[in-house]
Coordinates of C-alpha atoms in Angstrom, one line a residue:
Chain A
M228 CA 0.0 0.0 0.0
V229 CA 1.8 3.2 -1.2
H230 CA 1.7 6.0 1.3
L231 CA -0.8 8.7 0.0
S232 CA 0.6 12.2 0.7
S233 CA -1.8 14.9 1.4
F234 CA -3.9 15.4 -1.8
L235 CA -3.8 19.1 -1.6
L236 CA -0.1 19.3 -1.2
K237 CA 0.6 17.0 -4.0
N238 CA -1.8 18.3 -6.6
Y239 CA -2.0 22.0 -5.8
H240 CA 1.4 22.9 -4.4
G241 CA 3.3 20.2 -6.2
G242 CA 4.9 18.9 -3.0
Y243 CA 6.7 15.6 -2.5
V244 CA 8.5 13.6 0.1
V245 CA 12.2 14.0 0.7
I246 CA 14.8 12.1 2.7
R247 CA 17.1 14.8 4.2
L248 CA 19.2 15.7 7.2
A249 CA 17.4 17.7 9.8
L250 CA 19.3 19.4 12.6
A251 CA 18.3 18.1 16.0
G252 CA 18.9 19.7 19.4
H253 CA 18.7 23.3 18.1
K254 CA 19.1 24.8 21.6
Q255 CA 22.7 23.6 21.7
A256 CA 25.3 25.8 20.1
N257 CA 28.4 24.4 18.4
R258 CA 27.2 20.8 18.7
P259 CA 25.5 19.7 15.5
F260 CA 23.6 16.4 15.3
Y261 CA 21.5 15.4 12.3
R262 CA 18.5 13.2 12.0
I263 CA 17.9 11.5 8.7
V264 CA 14.3 12.1 8.1
A265 CA 11.4 11.6 5.6
A266 CA 9.6 14.9 5.4
Y267 CA 7.5 17.0 3.0
N268 CA 9.6 19.2 0.8
K269 CA 7.9 22.4 1.7
R270 CA 8.3 22.0 5.5
A271 CA 11.0 23.8 7.4
R272 CA 14.2 21.9 7.8
D273 CA 13.8 21.1 11.5
S274 CA 10.1 21.0 11.9
K275 CA 7.5 18.2 11.8
Y276 CA 8.6 15.2 9.7
I277 CA 6.8 12.1 8.6
E278 CA 9.3 9.5 10.0
Q279 CA 12.8 9.4 11.3
L280 CA 15.0 7.1 9.3
G281 CA 18.4 7.4 11.0
T282 CA 21.0 9.7 12.6
Y283 CA 24.2 11.3 11.6
D284 CA 26.8 12.7 14.0
P285 CA 29.3 14.9 12.2
L286 CA 31.8 15.2 15.0
P287 CA 34.1 12.2 15.4
N288 CA 34.2 10.2 18.7
I289 CA 37.2 9.0 20.7
Y290 CA 37.8 6.2 18.2
N291 CA 37.8 8.8 15.4
E292 CA 34.6 7.5 13.9
K293 CA 31.6 9.5 12.6
L294 CA 28.5 7.4 13.6
V295 CA 25.8 7.2 11.0
S296 CA 22.7 5.0 11.3
F297 CA 20.2 4.0 8.6
N298 CA 16.9 2.1 8.9
F299 CA 17.4 0.5 5.4
D300 CA 14.0 -1.2 5.5
R301 CA 12.1 2.0 5.8
I302 CA 14.4 3.9 3.5
K303 CA 13.6 1.3 0.8
Y304 CA 9.9 1.8 1.5
W305 CA 10.0 5.6 1.1
I306 CA 12.1 5.4 -2.0
G307 CA 9.5 3.0 -3.3
C308 CA 6.8 5.6 -2.5
G309 CA 8.8 8.1 -4.6
A310 CA 10.8 10.1 -2.1
H311 CA 13.8 12.0 -3.3
P312 CA 17.0 12.1 -1.2
T313 CA 18.9 15.4 -1.0
Q314 CA 22.5 15.7 -2.0
S315 CA 24.0 15.2 1.4
A316 CA 21.7 12.3 2.2
A317 CA 22.6 10.7 -1.1
K318 CA 26.3 11.3 -0.4
L319 CA 26.0 9.5 2.9
L320 CA 24.1 6.6 1.4
G321 CA 26.8 6.4 -1.3
L322 CA 29.6 6.3 1.2
A323 CA 27.6 3.5 3.0
G324 CA 27.5 1.4 -0.1
F325 CA 23.7 1.4 -0.3
F326 CA 23.7 3.8 -3.3
P327 CA 26.6 4.0 -5.8
L328 CA 29.1 6.7 -5.0
H329 CA 27.7 10.2 -5.6
P330 CA 29.4 12.0 -8.5
M331 CA 30.0 15.1 -6.3
T332 CA 31.9 13.0 -3.8
I333 CA 34.2 11.9 -6.6
T334 CA 34.4 15.4 -8.0
V335 CA 35.3 16.9 -4.6
A336 CA 37.9 14.2 -4.0
E337 CA 39.5 14.8 -7.4
R338 CA 39.5 18.6 -6.8
Q339 CA 41.1 18.1 -3.4
R340 CA 43.7 15.8 -4.8
A341 CA 44.5 18.3 -7.6
Q342 CA 44.8 21.1 -5.1
T343 CA 47.2 19.1 -2.9
L344 CA 49.3 18.2 -5.9
Q345 CA 49.4 21.8 -7.0
A346 CA 50.4 22.9 -3.5
E347 CA 53.2 20.3 -3.4
T348 CA 54.6 21.3 -6.8
S349 CA 54.4 25.0 -5.9
T350 CA 56.3 24.4 -2.6
A351 CA 58.8 22.3 -4.4
E352 CA 59.3 25.1 -6.9
E353 CA 59.8 27.6 -4.1
D354 CA 62.3 25.4 -2.4
M355 CA 64.2 25.0 -5.7
R356 CA 64.2 28.8 -6.2
E357 CA 65.4 29.4 -2.6
Q358 CA 68.2 26.9 -3.0
S359 CA 69.3 28.5 -6.3
Q360 CA 69.2 32.0 -4.7
K361 CA 71.4 30.8 -1.8
E362 CA 73.9 29.3 -4.2
A363 CA 73.8 32.5 -6.2
D364 CA 74.4 34.5 -3.0
V365 CA 77.2 32.3 -2.0
Chain B
M28 CA 36.9 -57.0 59.8
A29 CA 36.4 -53.9 57.7
A30 CA 38.6 -51.9 60.1
L31 CA 41.5 -54.5 59.6
G32 CA 41.2 -54.0 55.8
A33 CA 41.2 -50.3 56.2
A34 CA 44.2 -50.4 58.4
R35 CA 46.0 -52.5 55.9
C36 CA 45.2 -50.0 53.1
L37 CA 46.4 -47.2 55.4
F38 CA 49.7 -49.0 56.0
R39 CA 50.2 -49.7 52.3
S40 CA 49.4 -46.1 51.3
H41 CA 51.6 -44.7 54.1
S42 CA 54.6 -46.6 52.7
R43 CA 53.9 -45.2 49.3
V44 CA 53.4 -41.7 50.5
K45 CA 57.1 -41.4 51.3
H46 CA 58.1 -42.3 47.7
V47 CA 55.5 -40.2 46.1
Q48 CA 56.6 -37.1 48.0
K49 CA 60.0 -37.3 46.4
S50 CA 59.0 -38.0 42.9
K51 CA 55.8 -36.0 43.0
H52 CA 57.0 -33.1 41.0
M53 CA 58.3 -35.1 38.1
L54 CA 55.5 -37.6 38.0
V55 CA 52.6 -35.2 38.3
K56 CA 53.3 -34.0 34.8
C57 CA 53.6 -37.5 33.5
G58 CA 50.4 -38.5 35.2
A59 CA 48.4 -35.7 33.7
R60 CA 49.8 -36.5 30.2
T61 CA 49.1 -40.3 30.5
L62 CA 45.5 -39.5 31.5
C63 CA 45.0 -37.2 28.6
S64 CA 47.0 -39.0 26.0
G65 CA 45.3 -40.0 22.8
T66 CA 42.7 -37.3 22.8
K67 CA 43.1 -36.4 19.2
D68 CA 39.6 -37.4 18.2
T69 CA 37.6 -35.2 15.8
D70 CA 35.1 -32.7 17.1
D71 CA 32.2 -34.7 15.7
A72 CA 32.9 -37.7 17.9
K73 CA 33.5 -35.7 21.0
P74 CA 30.5 -34.9 23.2
Q75 CA 29.7 -31.2 23.1
F76 CA 28.6 -29.0 26.0
T77 CA 25.1 -28.8 24.6
D78 CA 24.5 -32.6 24.5
P79 CA 21.5 -33.5 26.7
S80 CA 23.4 -36.3 28.5
V81 CA 26.3 -33.9 29.3
Q82 CA 23.8 -31.2 30.4
D83 CA 22.0 -33.7 32.6
I84 CA 25.1 -34.7 34.5
L85 CA 26.3 -31.1 34.9
T86 CA 22.9 -30.0 36.3
R87 CA 23.0 -32.9 38.8
I88 CA 26.5 -32.0 40.1
T89 CA 25.6 -28.3 40.3
G90 CA 23.3 -29.1 43.1
L91 CA 20.2 -27.2 44.2
D92 CA 20.7 -25.4 47.5
L93 CA 17.6 -23.2 47.7
Q94 CA 19.1 -21.1 50.5
K95 CA 22.0 -20.1 48.4
V96 CA 20.1 -19.5 45.2
F97 CA 17.6 -17.3 46.8
R98 CA 19.9 -15.6 49.2
P99 CA 19.2 -11.8 49.6
I100 CA 20.8 -9.8 46.8
K101 CA 21.2 -6.1 46.8
Q102 CA 17.8 -4.7 46.2
E103 CA 15.5 -1.9 47.2
L104 CA 14.8 -2.1 51.0
K105 CA 11.3 -3.6 51.5
P106 CA 9.9 -4.9 54.8
P107 CA 9.6 -8.8 54.6
T108 CA 6.2 -10.3 54.0
Y109 CA 5.0 -13.1 56.2
K110 CA 2.4 -15.7 55.1
L111 CA 0.5 -18.2 57.2
M112 CA 0.5 -21.6 55.4
T113 CA -0.5 -25.1 56.0
D114 CA 2.0 -27.9 55.4
E115 CA 0.5 -28.7 52.0
Q116 CA 0.8 -25.0 51.0
L117 CA 4.4 -25.0 52.2
E118 CA 5.2 -28.0 50.0
Q119 CA 3.6 -26.4 47.0
A120 CA 5.5 -23.2 47.7
T121 CA 8.8 -25.2 47.9
E122 CA 8.0 -26.9 44.6
L123 CA 7.4 -23.6 42.9
A124 CA 10.6 -22.3 44.5
T125 CA 12.6 -25.3 43.1
E126 CA 11.2 -24.7 39.6
Q127 CA 12.1 -21.0 39.8
A128 CA 15.6 -22.0 41.1
K129 CA 16.0 -24.4 38.1
K130 CA 15.3 -21.5 35.8
L131 CA 17.8 -19.3 37.6
L132 CA 20.4 -22.1 37.5
K133 CA 20.2 -22.4 33.7
M134 CA 23.8 -22.6 32.5
P135 CA 25.2 -19.9 30.3
P136 CA 26.5 -21.1 26.9
V137 CA 30.0 -22.3 26.3
L138 CA 31.1 -21.6 22.7
Q139 CA 34.2 -21.6 20.6
E140 CA 36.0 -18.3 20.2
R141 CA 34.5 -16.3 17.3
K142 CA 36.6 -15.9 14.2
P143 CA 37.6 -12.3 13.3
I144 CA 35.9 -10.6 10.3
Y145 CA 38.0 -9.5 7.4
D146 CA 35.4 -8.9 4.7
V147 CA 36.1 -5.9 2.4
L148 CA 33.1 -4.8 0.3
S149 CA 34.8 -2.3 -2.0
V150 CA 38.1 -0.4 -2.5
D151 CA 37.8 3.2 -3.8
K152 CA 41.2 4.7 -4.0
I153 CA 39.7 8.0 -5.3
L154 CA 38.4 8.8 -1.8
A155 CA 41.7 8.5 -0.1
G156 CA 42.6 11.6 1.9
T157 CA 39.2 13.3 1.6
D158 CA 38.4 12.9 5.3
T159 CA 40.3 12.5 8.5
A160 CA 37.7 10.4 10.3
K161 CA 36.1 7.1 9.4
Y162 CA 32.4 6.7 8.8
V163 CA 30.6 3.8 10.6
F164 CA 27.2 2.9 9.1
T165 CA 24.8 0.8 11.2
D166 CA 21.5 -0.7 10.0
I167 CA 18.9 0.1 12.6
T168 CA 16.1 -2.1 11.2
Y169 CA 14.3 -3.4 14.2
N170 CA 13.4 -7.0 13.2
I171 CA 16.8 -8.4 12.3
P172 CA 18.9 -10.4 14.9
H173 CA 22.1 -8.6 16.0
R174 CA 24.3 -11.2 14.4
E175 CA 22.9 -10.5 11.0
R176 CA 23.0 -6.7 11.3
F177 CA 25.0 -4.8 8.6
I178 CA 27.7 -2.7 10.3
V179 CA 30.1 -1.2 7.8
V180 CA 33.1 1.1 8.1
R181 CA 34.3 3.5 5.4
E182 CA 38.0 4.0 6.2
T183 CA 40.0 7.2 5.5
D184 CA 41.7 5.5 2.6
G185 CA 38.4 4.7 0.9
T186 CA 38.0 1.0 1.7
L187 CA 34.5 -0.1 2.6
R188 CA 34.9 -3.0 5.1
K189 CA 32.6 -4.9 7.5
A190 CA 33.2 -3.8 11.1
N191 CA 35.1 -6.2 13.4
W192 CA 33.6 -7.8 16.5
E193 CA 34.6 -5.2 19.0
E194 CA 33.2 -2.4 16.9
R195 CA 30.0 -4.4 16.3
D196 CA 29.4 -5.0 20.0
R197 CA 30.0 -1.3 20.8
L198 CA 27.7 0.0 18.1
I199 CA 24.9 -2.4 18.9
Q200 CA 25.1 -1.2 22.5
V201 CA 24.9 2.4 21.3
Y202 CA 21.8 1.9 19.2
F203 CA 20.1 -1.0 21.1
P204 CA 21.3 -0.6 24.6
K205 CA 21.2 -3.7 26.9
E206 CA 20.7 -3.2 30.6
G207 CA 23.9 -3.5 32.6
R208 CA 26.2 -3.4 29.6
K209 CA 28.7 -0.6 29.4
L210 CA 30.3 0.8 26.2
T211 CA 33.8 0.3 27.5
A212 CA 34.5 -2.8 29.5
P213 CA 34.7 -2.1 33.3
L214 CA 38.2 -2.0 34.7
I215 CA 37.5 -5.0 36.9
F216 CA 38.3 -7.3 34.0
K217 CA 41.9 -6.3 33.8
E218 CA 44.5 -8.9 35.1
E219 CA 45.6 -7.0 38.2
N220 CA 42.1 -6.2 39.3
L221 CA 40.9 -9.7 38.7
K222 CA 43.6 -11.0 41.1
M223 CA 42.4 -8.6 43.8
V224 CA 38.8 -9.6 43.3
F225 CA 39.7 -13.3 43.5
S226 CA 41.5 -12.7 46.8
Q227 CA 38.2 -11.4 48.1
D228 CA 36.4 -14.6 47.1
R229 CA 34.0 -12.8 44.7
H230 CA 34.3 -15.1 41.7
E231 CA 30.6 -15.4 41.3
D232 CA 30.1 -11.6 41.0
V233 CA 32.9 -11.4 38.4
L234 CA 31.3 -14.1 36.3
D235 CA 27.9 -12.5 36.5
L236 CA 29.3 -9.1 35.4
C237 CA 31.2 -10.9 32.6
L238 CA 28.0 -12.6 31.4
V239 CA 26.2 -9.2 31.2
Q240 CA 29.1 -7.3 29.6
F241 CA 30.5 -9.7 26.9
E242 CA 29.1 -11.9 24.2
P243 CA 29.6 -15.7 25.1
D244 CA 31.9 -16.3 22.1
S245 CA 34.1 -13.2 22.5
S246 CA 37.7 -13.6 23.5
E247 CA 37.3 -11.4 26.6
Y248 CA 34.5 -13.6 28.0
I249 CA 36.6 -16.8 27.4
R250 CA 39.7 -15.2 28.9
V251 CA 37.9 -14.0 32.1
H252 CA 36.1 -17.3 32.6
A253 CA 39.4 -19.2 32.1
A254 CA 41.2 -17.0 34.6
T255 CA 38.3 -17.5 37.2
Y256 CA 38.3 -21.2 36.8
E257 CA 42.1 -21.5 37.0
D258 CA 42.0 -19.5 40.2
L259 CA 39.3 -21.6 41.7
D260 CA 41.1 -24.8 40.8
K261 CA 44.4 -23.5 42.3
H262 CA 42.8 -22.6 45.6
G263 CA 40.2 -25.4 45.6
K264 CA 37.3 -23.0 46.3
Y265 CA 34.7 -25.0 44.4
E266 CA 32.1 -24.4 47.1
L267 CA 31.8 -20.8 46.0
L268 CA 30.2 -21.8 42.8
R269 CA 28.4 -25.0 44.0
S270 CA 24.7 -24.0 43.6
T271 CA 25.1 -21.3 41.0
R272 CA 24.7 -21.4 37.2
H273 CA 28.5 -21.2 36.7
F274 CA 29.3 -24.6 38.2
G275 CA 28.5 -26.5 35.0
G276 CA 30.8 -24.3 33.0
M277 CA 33.6 -24.7 35.5
A278 CA 33.2 -28.5 35.5
W279 CA 33.3 -28.6 31.7
Y280 CA 36.4 -26.4 31.5
L281 CA 38.2 -28.6 34.1
L282 CA 37.1 -31.7 32.2
N283 CA 38.5 -30.5 28.9
A284 CA 41.8 -29.5 30.6
C285 CA 41.9 -33.0 32.3
R286 CA 42.2 -31.4 35.8
V287 CA 39.3 -32.9 37.6
D288 CA 41.4 -34.2 40.5
G289 CA 40.8 -31.2 42.7
L290 CA 37.1 -31.2 42.1
L291 CA 36.8 -34.9 42.7
V292 CA 38.7 -34.6 46.0
D293 CA 36.4 -31.8 47.1
M294 CA 33.3 -33.8 46.3
L295 CA 34.6 -36.8 48.2
K296 CA 35.5 -34.6 51.2
K297 CA 31.9 -33.3 51.2
E298 CA 30.7 -36.9 50.9
L299 CA 28.8 -36.4 47.6
L300 CA 29.6 -39.8 46.2
Q301 CA 26.8 -39.7 43.6
D302 CA 28.2 -36.5 42.2
A303 CA 31.7 -37.9 42.1
V304 CA 30.5 -40.9 40.3
S305 CA 28.7 -38.8 37.7
L306 CA 31.7 -36.6 37.3
V307 CA 33.9 -39.6 36.6
S308 CA 31.4 -41.0 34.1
L309 CA 31.3 -37.6 32.3
F310 CA 35.1 -37.6 32.2
H311 CA 34.9 -41.0 30.5
M312 CA 32.4 -39.7 28.0
V313 CA 34.5 -36.7 27.1
H314 CA 37.8 -38.6 27.0
P315 CA 36.9 -42.1 25.8
H316 CA 40.5 -43.0 24.8
S317 CA 42.1 -42.3 28.2
E318 CA 43.4 -45.2 30.4
S319 CA 40.7 -45.1 33.0
A320 CA 37.9 -45.0 30.4
Q321 CA 39.2 -48.1 28.7
E322 CA 39.6 -49.9 31.9
A323 CA 36.0 -49.0 32.8
A324 CA 34.8 -50.2 29.5
N325 CA 36.6 -53.5 30.0
Q326 CA 35.3 -54.1 33.5
Q327 CA 31.9 -52.5 32.9
A328 CA 32.2 -50.8 36.3
T329 CA 29.4 -48.6 37.6
G330 CA 28.7 -46.5 40.7
T331 CA 31.2 -46.7 43.5
D332 CA 33.3 -49.5 41.8
L333 CA 34.0 -46.9 39.1
L334 CA 35.3 -44.5 41.8
K335 CA 37.5 -47.1 43.4
M336 CA 38.9 -48.2 40.1
E337 CA 39.6 -44.6 39.1
C338 CA 41.4 -43.9 42.3
G339 CA 43.3 -47.2 42.1
L340 CA 44.5 -46.4 38.6
Q341 CA 45.7 -43.0 39.7
Q342 CA 47.5 -44.6 42.6
R343 CA 49.3 -46.9 40.2
G344 CA 50.1 -43.9 38.1
M345 CA 51.5 -42.4 41.3
Q346 CA 50.1 -39.0 41.0
Q347 CA 49.3 -36.6 43.8
V348 CA 49.2 -37.4 47.5
S349 CA 45.6 -36.3 47.8
I350 CA 44.4 -39.1 45.5
L351 CA 45.9 -41.8 47.7
T352 CA 44.2 -40.5 50.7
V353 CA 41.0 -40.2 48.8
W354 CA 41.3 -43.9 48.0
V355 CA 41.7 -44.5 51.7
V356 CA 38.7 -42.4 52.5
V357 CA 36.5 -44.1 50.0
N358 CA 37.4 -47.5 51.4
M359 CA 36.8 -46.2 54.9
L360 CA 33.4 -44.8 54.0
L361 CA 32.4 -48.0 52.3
G362 CA 33.6 -50.0 55.2
L363 CA 31.6 -47.8 57.5
K364 CA 28.5 -48.2 55.5
E365 CA 28.9 -52.0 55.6
S366 CA 29.7 -52.4 59.2
C367 CA 27.9 -49.4 60.8
T368 CA 29.9 -49.9 64.0
E369 CA 31.7 -47.4 66.2
Q370 CA 33.3 -44.3 64.7
P371 CA 37.0 -45.0 64.0
D372 CA 39.3 -42.1 64.3
W373 CA 40.0 -42.1 60.5
R374 CA 39.2 -38.4 60.4
L375 CA 42.3 -37.8 62.5
M376 CA 44.4 -40.0 60.3
Y377 CA 42.9 -38.4 57.2
S378 CA 43.5 -34.8 58.3
T379 CA 47.1 -35.6 59.2
K380 CA 47.7 -37.2 55.8
M381 CA 46.3 -34.2 53.8
H382 CA 48.8 -31.7 55.2

């Protein structure tokens, strides 16, 4: 039995269900904690959702792990009902292995790698220049 | 008549005691090996802990001391309730109590140590260096058993692997907390602290804590249990575990290590002949190729004859001093039962021999 969203929302406003990260514990500053949630698209990010599907803690713990939990059974159900995951939710699912890797993950990784390479080569060039200058001085 | 026979045995054993004292150290090792030689049978033929016959024997030797099972544990302070009962009602209440005690005395499982997990699901070198921390993904679906749950780690170098057992236990405790279990193991399970606790005779508490904290097939659980049983065996404090659920596990461990001598001596001292007999028969079931088992099969000995033969064999093997005196004690007790005459002062002789 497919979940029937509110008729008005769907037909008049063109609303749909999304799987996204909602910030939890908004009274705590500097300590983010996300809930992975199935909610209507038009709702505010942190307000009433349809169902909670998991959690994501972006700060690493003492074992240097970022804990993510997914209720795969319910995620499969909502995707079957036509829910769209947001970019960050899709990235997390890609890292988990449930989805294929998100193209932006790969793009960001490649860009980072290119940047580090460039930084390395530029520092190497600077070192070379310094060395040649010193030799010239001497 | 019986007293003469007993005195003869005593004289014989006394002469041998002197020789045994000197060669005890060398021969104890040989003795243990001869008893356990030839135990290279396959796991299929060997009786397992879960076999109904084995479980039956272990429950019998555990005993059922209602006073000890239902002794007051640390609880909220409530005033005691008193009930006025007839004799019949008291009997029914005791029966109910015995059933409840049997449930409480259910033995915790004894399993092989679990094999480590090395599964790698995918290797993505592209992601190497993108993040400084690993991601751990847990499946929170409610209806699946914890053993089948998917817990997966994406490392910093991009490999996606299954989490190993320690990570699994910790994360399952985070998302599905079990009462009494902590995320990090309590410090009591470290070696030094275990020694201290054992000196305070609190083996049972340690084993209960261990049962709550660890999975039965984890290496920590097996290590703590082995340490506890070793300590009990070394000091001979079998009485601490006598009517608890851990007694069967201890007996099984000692059987597999072929070190039932201490336990047997303790049982005979407490005059639990039936328990001693069942222990010996269990030993023959678990080690069917040992010397004593083969002798028993040849002679088809049962009951107290089995005990006498077992002690006799060990005497021939010239093992520990204690077994010799046990043989004496057994003969004395049997002699007593036959004659039922005046009390000989064998207790005096026995106590002098033991120390």
